[in-house]
JSON list of C-alpha atoms in Angstrom, two decimals:
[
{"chain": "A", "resi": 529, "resn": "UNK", "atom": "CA", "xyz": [7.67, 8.62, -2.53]},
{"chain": "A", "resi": 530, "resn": "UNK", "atom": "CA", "xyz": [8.10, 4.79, -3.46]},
{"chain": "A", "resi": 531, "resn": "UNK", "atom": "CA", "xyz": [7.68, 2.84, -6.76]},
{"chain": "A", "resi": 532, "resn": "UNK", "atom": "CA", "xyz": [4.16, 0.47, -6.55]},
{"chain": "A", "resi": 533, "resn": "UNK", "atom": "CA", "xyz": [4.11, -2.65, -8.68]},
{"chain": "A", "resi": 534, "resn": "UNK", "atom": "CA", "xyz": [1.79, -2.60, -11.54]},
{"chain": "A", "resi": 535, "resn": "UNK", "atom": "CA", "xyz": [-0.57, -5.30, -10.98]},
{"chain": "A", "resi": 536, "resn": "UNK", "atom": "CA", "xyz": [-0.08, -6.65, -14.40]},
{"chain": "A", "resi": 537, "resn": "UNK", "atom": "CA", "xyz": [3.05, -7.27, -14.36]},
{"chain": "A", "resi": 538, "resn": "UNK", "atom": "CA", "xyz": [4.05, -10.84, -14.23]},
{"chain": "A", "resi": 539, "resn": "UNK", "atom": "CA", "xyz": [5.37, -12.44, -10.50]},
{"chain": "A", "resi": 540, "resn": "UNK", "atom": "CA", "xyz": [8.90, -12.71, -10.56]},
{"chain": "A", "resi": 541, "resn": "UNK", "atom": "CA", "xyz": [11.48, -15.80, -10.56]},
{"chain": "A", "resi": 542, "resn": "UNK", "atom": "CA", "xyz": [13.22, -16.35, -7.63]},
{"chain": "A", "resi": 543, "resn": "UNK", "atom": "CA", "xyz": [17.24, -17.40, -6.97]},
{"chain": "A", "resi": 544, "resn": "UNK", "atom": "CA", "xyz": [20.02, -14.91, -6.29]},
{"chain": "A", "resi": 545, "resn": "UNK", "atom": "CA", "xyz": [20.80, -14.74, -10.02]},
{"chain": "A", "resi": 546, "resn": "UNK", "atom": "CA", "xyz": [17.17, -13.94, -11.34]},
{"chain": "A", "resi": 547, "resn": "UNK", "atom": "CA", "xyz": [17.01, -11.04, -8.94]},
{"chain": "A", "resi": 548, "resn": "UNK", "atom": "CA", "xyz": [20.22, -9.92, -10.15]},
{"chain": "A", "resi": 549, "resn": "UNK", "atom": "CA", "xyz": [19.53, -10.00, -13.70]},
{"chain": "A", "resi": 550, "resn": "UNK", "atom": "CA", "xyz": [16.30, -8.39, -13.16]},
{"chain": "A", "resi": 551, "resn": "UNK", "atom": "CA", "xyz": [17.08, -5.49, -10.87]},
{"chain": "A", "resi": 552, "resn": "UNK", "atom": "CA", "xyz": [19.04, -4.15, -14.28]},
{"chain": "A", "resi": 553, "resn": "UNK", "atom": "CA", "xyz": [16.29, -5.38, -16.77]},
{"chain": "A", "resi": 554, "resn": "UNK", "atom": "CA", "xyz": [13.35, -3.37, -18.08]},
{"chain": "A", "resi": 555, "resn": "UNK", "atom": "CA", "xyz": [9.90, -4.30, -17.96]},
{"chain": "A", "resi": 556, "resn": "UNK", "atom": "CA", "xyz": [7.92, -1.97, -17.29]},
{"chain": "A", "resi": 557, "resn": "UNK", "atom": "CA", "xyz": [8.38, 2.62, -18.48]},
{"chain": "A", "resi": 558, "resn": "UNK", "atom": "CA", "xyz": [8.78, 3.29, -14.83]},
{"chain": "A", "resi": 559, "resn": "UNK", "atom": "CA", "xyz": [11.72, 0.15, -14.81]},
{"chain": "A", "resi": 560, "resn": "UNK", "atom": "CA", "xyz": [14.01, 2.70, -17.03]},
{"chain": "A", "resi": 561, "resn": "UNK", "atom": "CA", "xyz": [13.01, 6.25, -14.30]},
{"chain": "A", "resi": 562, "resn": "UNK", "atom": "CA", "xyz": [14.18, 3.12, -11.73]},
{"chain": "A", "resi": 563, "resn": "UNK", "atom": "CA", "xyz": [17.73, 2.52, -13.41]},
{"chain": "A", "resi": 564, "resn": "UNK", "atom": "CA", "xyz": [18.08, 6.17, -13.04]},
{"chain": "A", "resi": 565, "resn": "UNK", "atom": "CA", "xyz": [17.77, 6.11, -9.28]},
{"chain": "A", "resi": 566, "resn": "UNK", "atom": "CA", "xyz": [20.46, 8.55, -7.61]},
{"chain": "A", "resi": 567, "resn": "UNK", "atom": "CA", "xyz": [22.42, 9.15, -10.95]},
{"chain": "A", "resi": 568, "resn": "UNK", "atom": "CA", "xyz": [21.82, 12.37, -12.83]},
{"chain": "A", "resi": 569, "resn": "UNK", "atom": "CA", "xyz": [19.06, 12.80, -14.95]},
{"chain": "A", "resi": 570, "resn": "UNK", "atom": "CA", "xyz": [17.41, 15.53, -17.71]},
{"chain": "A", "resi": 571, "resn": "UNK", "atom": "CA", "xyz": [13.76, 16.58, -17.28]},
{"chain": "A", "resi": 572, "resn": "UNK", "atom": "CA", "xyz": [11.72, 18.38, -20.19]},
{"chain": "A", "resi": 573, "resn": "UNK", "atom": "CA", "xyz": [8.82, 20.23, -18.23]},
{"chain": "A", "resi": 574, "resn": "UNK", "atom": "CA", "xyz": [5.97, 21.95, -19.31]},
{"chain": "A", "resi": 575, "resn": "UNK", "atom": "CA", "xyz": [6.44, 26.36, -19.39]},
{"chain": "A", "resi": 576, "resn": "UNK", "atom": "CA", "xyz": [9.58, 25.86, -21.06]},
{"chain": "A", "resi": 577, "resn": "UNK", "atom": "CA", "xyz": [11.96, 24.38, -18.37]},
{"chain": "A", "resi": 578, "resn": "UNK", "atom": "CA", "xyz": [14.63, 22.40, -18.06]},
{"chain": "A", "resi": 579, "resn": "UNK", "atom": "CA", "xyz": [16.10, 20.40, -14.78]},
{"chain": "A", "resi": 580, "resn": "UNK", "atom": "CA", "xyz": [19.48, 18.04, -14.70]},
{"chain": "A", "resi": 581, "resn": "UNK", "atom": "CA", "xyz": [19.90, 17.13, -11.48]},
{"chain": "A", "resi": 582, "resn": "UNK", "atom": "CA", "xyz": [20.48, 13.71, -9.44]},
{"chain": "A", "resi": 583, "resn": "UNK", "atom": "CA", "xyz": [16.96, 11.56, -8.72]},
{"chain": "A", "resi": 584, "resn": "UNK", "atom": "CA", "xyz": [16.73, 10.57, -4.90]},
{"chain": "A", "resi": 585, "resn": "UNK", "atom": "CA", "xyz": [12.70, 9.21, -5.39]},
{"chain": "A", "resi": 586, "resn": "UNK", "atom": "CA", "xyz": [10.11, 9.25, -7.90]},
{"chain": "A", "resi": 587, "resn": "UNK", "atom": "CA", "xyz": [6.00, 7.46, -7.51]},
{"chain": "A", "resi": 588, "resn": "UNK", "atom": "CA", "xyz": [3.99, 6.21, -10.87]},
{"chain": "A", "resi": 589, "resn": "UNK", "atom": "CA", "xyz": [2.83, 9.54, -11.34]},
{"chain": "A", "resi": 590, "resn": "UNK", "atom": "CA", "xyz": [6.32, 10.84, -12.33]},
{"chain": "A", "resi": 591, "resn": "UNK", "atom": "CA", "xyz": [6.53, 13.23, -8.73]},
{"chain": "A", "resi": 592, "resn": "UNK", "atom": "CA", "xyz": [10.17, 13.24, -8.67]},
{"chain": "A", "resi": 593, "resn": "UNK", "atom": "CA", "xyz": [12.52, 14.69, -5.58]},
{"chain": "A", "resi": 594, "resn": "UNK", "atom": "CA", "xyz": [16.00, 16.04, -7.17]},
{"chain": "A", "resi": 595, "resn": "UNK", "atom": "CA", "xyz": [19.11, 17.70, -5.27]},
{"chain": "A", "resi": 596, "resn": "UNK", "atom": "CA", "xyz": [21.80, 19.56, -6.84]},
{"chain": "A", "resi": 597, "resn": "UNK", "atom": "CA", "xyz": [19.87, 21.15, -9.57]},
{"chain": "A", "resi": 598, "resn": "UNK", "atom": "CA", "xyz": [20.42, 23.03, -12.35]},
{"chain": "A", "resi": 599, "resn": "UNK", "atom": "CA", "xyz": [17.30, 24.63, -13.99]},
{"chain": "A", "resi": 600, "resn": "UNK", "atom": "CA", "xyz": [17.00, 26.47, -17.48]},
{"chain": "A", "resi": 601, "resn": "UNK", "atom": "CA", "xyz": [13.95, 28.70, -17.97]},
{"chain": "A", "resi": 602, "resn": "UNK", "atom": "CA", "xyz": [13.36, 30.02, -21.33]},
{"chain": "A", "resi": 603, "resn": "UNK", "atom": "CA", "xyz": [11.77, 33.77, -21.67]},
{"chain": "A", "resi": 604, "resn": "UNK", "atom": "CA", "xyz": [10.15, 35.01, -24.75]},
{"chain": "A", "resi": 605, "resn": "UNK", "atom": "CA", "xyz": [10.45, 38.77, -24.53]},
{"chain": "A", "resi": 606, "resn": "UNK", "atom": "CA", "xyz": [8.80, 41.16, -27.26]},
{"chain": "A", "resi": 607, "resn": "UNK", "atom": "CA", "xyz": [11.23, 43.60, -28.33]},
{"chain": "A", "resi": 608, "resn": "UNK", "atom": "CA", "xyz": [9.56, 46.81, -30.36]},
{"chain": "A", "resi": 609, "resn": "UNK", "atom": "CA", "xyz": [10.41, 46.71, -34.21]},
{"chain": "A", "resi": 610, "resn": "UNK", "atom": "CA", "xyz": [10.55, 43.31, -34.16]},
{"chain": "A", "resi": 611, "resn": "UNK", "atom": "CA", "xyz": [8.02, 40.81, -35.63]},
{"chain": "A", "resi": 612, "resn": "UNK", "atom": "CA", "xyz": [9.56, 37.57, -33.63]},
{"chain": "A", "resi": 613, "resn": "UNK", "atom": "CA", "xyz": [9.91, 37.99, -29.74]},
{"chain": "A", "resi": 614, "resn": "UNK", "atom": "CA", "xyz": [13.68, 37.42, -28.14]},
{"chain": "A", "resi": 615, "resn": "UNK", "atom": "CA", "xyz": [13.85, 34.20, -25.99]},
{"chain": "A", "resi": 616, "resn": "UNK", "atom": "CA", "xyz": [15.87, 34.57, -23.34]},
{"chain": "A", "resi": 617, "resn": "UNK", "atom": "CA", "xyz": [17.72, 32.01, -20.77]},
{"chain": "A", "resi": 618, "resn": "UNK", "atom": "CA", "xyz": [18.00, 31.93, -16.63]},
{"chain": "A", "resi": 619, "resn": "UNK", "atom": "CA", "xyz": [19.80, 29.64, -15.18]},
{"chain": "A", "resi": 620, "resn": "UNK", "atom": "CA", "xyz": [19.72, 28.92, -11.48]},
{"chain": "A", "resi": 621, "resn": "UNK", "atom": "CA", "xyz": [20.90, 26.20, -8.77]},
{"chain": "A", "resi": 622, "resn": "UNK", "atom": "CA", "xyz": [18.66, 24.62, -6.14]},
{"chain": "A", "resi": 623, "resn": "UNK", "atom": "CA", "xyz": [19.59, 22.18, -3.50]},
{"chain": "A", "resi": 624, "resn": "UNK", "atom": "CA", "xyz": [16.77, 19.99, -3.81]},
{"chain": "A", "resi": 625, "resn": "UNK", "atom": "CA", "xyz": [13.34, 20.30, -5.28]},
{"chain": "A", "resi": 626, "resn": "UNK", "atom": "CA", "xyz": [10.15, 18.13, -5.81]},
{"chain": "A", "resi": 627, "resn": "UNK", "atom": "CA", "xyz": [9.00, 18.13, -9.61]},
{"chain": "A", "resi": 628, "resn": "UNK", "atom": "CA", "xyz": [5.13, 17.60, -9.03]},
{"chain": "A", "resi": 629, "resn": "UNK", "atom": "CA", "xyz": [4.48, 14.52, -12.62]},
{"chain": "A", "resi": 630, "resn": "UNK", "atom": "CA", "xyz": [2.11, 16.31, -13.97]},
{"chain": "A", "resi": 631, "resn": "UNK", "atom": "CA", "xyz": [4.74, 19.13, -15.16]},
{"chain": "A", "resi": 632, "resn": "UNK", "atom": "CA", "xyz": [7.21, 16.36, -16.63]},
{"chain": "A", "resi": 633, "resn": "UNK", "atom": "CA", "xyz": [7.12, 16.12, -20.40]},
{"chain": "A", "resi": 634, "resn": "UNK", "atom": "CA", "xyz": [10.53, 13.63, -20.58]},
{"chain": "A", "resi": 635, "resn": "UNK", "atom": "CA", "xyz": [13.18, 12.39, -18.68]},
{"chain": "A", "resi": 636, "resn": "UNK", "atom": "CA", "xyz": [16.34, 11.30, -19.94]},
{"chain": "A", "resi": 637, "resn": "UNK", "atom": "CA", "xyz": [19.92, 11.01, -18.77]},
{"chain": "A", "resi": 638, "resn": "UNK", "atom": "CA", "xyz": [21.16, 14.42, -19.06]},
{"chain": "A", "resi": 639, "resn": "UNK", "atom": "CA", "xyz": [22.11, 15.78, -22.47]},
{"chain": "A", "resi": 640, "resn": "UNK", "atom": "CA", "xyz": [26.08, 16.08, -23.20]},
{"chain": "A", "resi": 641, "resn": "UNK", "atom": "CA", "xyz": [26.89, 19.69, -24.32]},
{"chain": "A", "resi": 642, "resn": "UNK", "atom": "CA", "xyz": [29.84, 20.10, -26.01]}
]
């Protein structure tokens, strides 16, 4: 996977410096996923998971690569006698796993639990 250039983005000034400043600065959504490159990161998917794990790659359609994941997977469960069905949690580690974009509802740096 590797990050394409949108074509409307505007060219780039050149100089040590400029490239510098602008290999930290956000242009673009996809600039923010960038600053995120092999630091930890929270992803929101769709079926009621959760992954927090480190980003090695991502592409403009949010495909993602991860290693040392954690993911939450939330279970309703209908329990007779009661009206509202139990939700219940599994956790499991992976190694490394590919997150296909189409699953990814948000991506943040991973949430702090106290």
């Amino acid at each position: 996977l590797k990050r394409q250039r949108s074509r409307l983005a505007p060219p780039r000034a050149g100089g040590a410096a400029a490239r510098m400043d602008q290999a930290h600065s956000v242009e673009e959504p996809l600039d923010l996923i960038r600053l995120s490159l092999d630091e930890r990161i929270y992803v929101k998917c769709r079926g009621d998971r959760e992954l927090r794990g480190r980003l090695h790659a991502y592409d403009q359609h949010l495909n993602m690569v991860l290693s040392e994941v954690e993911e939450i997977a939330y279970v309703k469960e209908e329990t007779p006698g009661k009206a509202e069905p139990s939700v219940r949690q599994t956790r499991r580690g992976i190694e490394m796993i590919f997150v296909r974009g189409d699953s990814v509802i948000l991506v943040s740096p991973p949430l702090r639990t106290a």
